[in-house]
Amino acid sequence: TPFGGGPDLIVILVVALALWRGVEAAAVAGFAGGLLLDAITYEHLGMASLVYVGVAWAVATLAHRSEAGPGMLEPPPPRALPWLVAGAIAAQFGSLILHVLLGDHPAAGILFWHQIAPAILQTTLLGLVLLPLLRRIFRPPSAMSRVPRIATA
């Protein structure tokens, strides 16, 4: 790639699931995706899983804090792109913090400009394309689908 970092597809999936399907589905997808990513890249097993589960929990709990106002059936859906940017930033810096806690001491300037910044930018740009598709796939149930229907005789 022209840059050191690449887009983080797992973060896009985890944020979409956290926004439209809830914390459980996002955490399971983040755990499985992180475990597979660690196995493929020969990293410490479970590090990426821990980061992605944390991102899933943070996005799901913080995005759905607003309660329905008076006269509203349900709260308005959260905007996905700001949460994707926040999730990408949290995943990159969470991974950096775990590497420092394990004893790796990467050069901060090189790591930021060659890994963290390009990964956040590319994840955001790819999220612009993928989030509308994922919204259709993981469409939340509407309020009308929870209303019992009256069968005509």
Tab-separated table of C-alpha atoms in Angstrom:
chain	number	residue	atom	x	y	z
A	1	THR	CA	0.000	0.000	0.000
A	2	PRO	CA	1.189	3.576	-0.467
A	3	PHE	CA	0.863	4.159	3.281
A	4	GLY	CA	1.888	2.043	6.234
A	5	GLY	CA	-1.609	1.575	7.580
A	6	GLY	CA	-4.640	0.230	5.793
A	7	PRO	CA	-8.378	0.482	6.326
A	8	ASP	CA	-9.725	-1.411	9.311
A	9	LEU	CA	-12.710	-3.374	8.036
A	10	ILE	CA	-13.383	-4.966	11.410
A	11	VAL	CA	-13.941	-1.546	12.992
A	12	ILE	CA	-16.444	-0.675	10.267
A	13	LEU	CA	-18.350	-3.903	10.912
A	14	VAL	CA	-18.195	-3.537	14.702
A	15	VAL	CA	-19.439	0.066	14.642
A	16	ALA	CA	-22.277	-0.820	12.242
A	17	LEU	CA	-23.356	-3.731	14.426
A	18	ALA	CA	-23.088	-1.631	17.585
A	19	LEU	CA	-25.290	1.093	16.122
A	20	TRP	CA	-27.933	-1.064	14.461
A	21	ARG	CA	-27.909	-4.454	16.214
A	22	GLY	CA	-26.680	-3.819	19.745
A	23	VAL	CA	-23.679	-4.455	21.907
A	24	GLU	CA	-23.944	-8.259	21.966
A	25	ALA	CA	-23.720	-8.755	18.209
A	26	ALA	CA	-20.957	-6.147	17.917
A	27	ALA	CA	-18.925	-7.684	20.738
A	28	VAL	CA	-19.172	-11.192	19.276
A	29	ALA	CA	-18.138	-9.943	15.831
A	30	GLY	CA	-15.292	-7.884	17.331
A	31	PHE	CA	-14.030	-10.801	19.401
A	32	ALA	CA	-14.100	-13.243	16.485
A	33	GLY	CA	-12.617	-10.742	14.032
A	34	GLY	CA	-9.860	-9.737	16.448
A	35	LEU	CA	-8.985	-13.344	17.211
A	36	LEU	CA	-8.732	-14.168	13.508
A	37	LEU	CA	-6.687	-11.039	12.836
A	38	ASP	CA	-4.260	-11.897	15.636
A	39	ALA	CA	-3.919	-15.457	14.378
A	40	ILE	CA	-3.211	-14.316	10.825
A	41	THR	CA	-0.700	-11.591	11.745
A	42	TYR	CA	1.084	-13.605	14.480
A	43	GLU	CA	0.369	-10.982	17.148
A	44	HIS	CA	-0.289	-11.723	20.801
A	45	LEU	CA	-3.511	-13.727	20.728
A	46	GLY	CA	-6.464	-11.739	22.042
A	47	MET	CA	-5.047	-8.209	21.839
A	48	ALA	CA	-7.123	-7.102	18.864
A	49	SER	CA	-10.139	-8.913	20.310
A	50	LEU	CA	-9.866	-6.880	23.479
A	51	VAL	CA	-9.641	-3.651	21.496
A	52	TYR	CA	-12.588	-4.455	19.227
A	53	VAL	CA	-14.822	-5.592	22.099
A	54	GLY	CA	-13.994	-2.328	23.882
A	55	VAL	CA	-14.883	-0.331	20.775
A	56	ALA	CA	-18.152	-2.270	20.428
A	57	TRP	CA	-19.108	-1.598	24.031
A	58	ALA	CA	-18.158	2.087	23.901
A	59	VAL	CA	-19.984	2.836	20.648
A	60	ALA	CA	-23.107	0.887	21.610
A	61	THR	CA	-23.448	2.455	25.045
A	62	LEU	CA	-22.515	6.014	24.128
A	63	ALA	CA	-24.520	6.166	20.882
A	64	HIS	CA	-27.741	4.987	22.493
A	65	ARG	CA	-27.674	7.206	25.576
A	66	SER	CA	-30.326	9.570	24.276
A	67	GLU	CA	-33.760	8.524	25.387
A	68	ALA	CA	-36.939	9.047	23.434
A	69	GLY	CA	-38.403	12.464	24.086
A	70	PRO	CA	-42.041	13.165	24.868
A	71	GLY	CA	-44.311	12.219	22.001
A	72	MET	CA	-41.608	10.155	20.247
A	73	LEU	CA	-41.981	6.422	19.763
A	74	GLU	CA	-38.248	5.797	19.639
A	75	PRO	CA	-35.086	7.899	19.659
A	76	PRO	CA	-33.735	9.051	16.309
A	77	PRO	CA	-31.052	6.763	14.863
A	78	PRO	CA	-27.499	7.912	15.579
A	79	ARG	CA	-25.353	9.227	12.750
A	80	ALA	CA	-22.931	6.513	11.750
A	81	LEU	CA	-19.932	8.410	10.349
A	82	PRO	CA	-18.924	10.283	13.541
A	83	TRP	CA	-19.163	7.026	15.478
A	84	LEU	CA	-17.042	5.291	12.853
A	85	VAL	CA	-14.329	7.950	13.143
A	86	ALA	CA	-14.459	7.707	16.949
A	87	GLY	CA	-14.301	3.902	16.771
A	88	ALA	CA	-11.340	3.965	14.379
A	89	ILE	CA	-9.460	6.397	16.620
A	90	ALA	CA	-10.256	4.326	19.714
A	91	ALA	CA	-9.133	1.098	18.020
A	92	GLN	CA	-5.819	2.564	16.843
A	93	PHE	CA	-4.940	4.186	20.153
A	94	GLY	CA	-6.226	1.190	22.129
A	95	SER	CA	-3.910	-1.060	20.168
A	96	LEU	CA	-1.041	1.361	20.784
A	97	ILE	CA	-1.738	1.387	24.536
A	98	LEU	CA	-1.798	-2.422	24.671
A	99	HIS	CA	1.512	-2.625	22.801
A	100	VAL	CA	3.099	-0.175	25.240
A	101	LEU	CA	1.718	-2.127	28.213
A	102	LEU	CA	3.262	-5.320	26.820
A	103	GLY	CA	6.672	-3.703	26.606
A	104	ASP	CA	6.860	-2.632	22.984
A	105	HIS	CA	8.129	0.918	22.705
A	106	PRO	CA	7.420	2.101	19.172
A	107	ALA	CA	8.621	5.502	18.004
A	108	ALA	CA	5.582	7.743	18.467
A	109	GLY	CA	6.115	10.032	15.480
A	110	ILE	CA	6.772	7.285	12.987
A	111	LEU	CA	3.914	5.177	14.318
A	112	PHE	CA	1.448	8.067	14.173
A	113	TRP	CA	2.265	9.272	10.662
A	114	HIS	CA	2.856	5.843	9.091
A	115	GLN	CA	0.224	3.707	10.830
A	116	ILE	CA	-2.386	5.516	12.908
A	117	ALA	CA	-3.253	8.542	10.743
A	118	PRO	CA	-3.443	6.640	7.407
A	119	ALA	CA	-5.503	3.851	9.000
A	120	ILE	CA	-8.027	6.321	10.449
A	121	LEU	CA	-8.274	8.231	7.164
A	122	GLN	CA	-8.652	5.117	5.007
A	123	THR	CA	-11.169	3.563	7.404
A	124	THR	CA	-13.258	6.744	7.278
A	125	LEU	CA	-13.168	6.908	3.479
A	126	LEU	CA	-14.094	3.243	3.108
A	127	GLY	CA	-16.804	3.714	5.726
A	128	LEU	CA	-18.436	6.354	3.522
A	129	VAL	CA	-18.988	3.627	0.943
A	130	LEU	CA	-19.763	0.673	3.224
A	131	LEU	CA	-21.988	2.229	5.912
A	132	PRO	CA	-25.043	2.732	3.664
A	133	LEU	CA	-24.757	-0.885	2.540
A	134	LEU	CA	-24.376	-2.121	6.106
A	135	ARG	CA	-27.347	0.009	7.204
A	136	ARG	CA	-29.507	-1.856	4.670
A	137	ILE	CA	-28.171	-5.219	5.798
A	138	PHE	CA	-28.457	-4.550	9.554
A	139	ARG	CA	-31.589	-2.402	9.346
A	140	PRO	CA	-33.016	-1.951	12.845
A	141	PRO	CA	-36.609	-3.056	13.299
A	142	SER	CA	-39.028	-0.170	13.011
A	143	ALA	CA	-41.612	0.712	15.613
A	144	MET	CA	-44.406	-0.448	13.306
A	145	SER	CA	-43.005	-3.978	13.117
A	146	ARG	CA	-43.393	-4.345	16.897
A	147	VAL	CA	-47.085	-3.369	16.853
A	148	PRO	CA	-49.371	-6.399	16.851
A	149	ARG	CA	-51.288	-6.633	13.612
A	150	ILE	CA	-55.029	-7.216	13.450
A	151	ALA	CA	-55.946	-9.985	11.087
A	152	THR	CA	-58.902	-9.333	8.856
A	153	ALA	CA	-61.604	-11.948	8.924
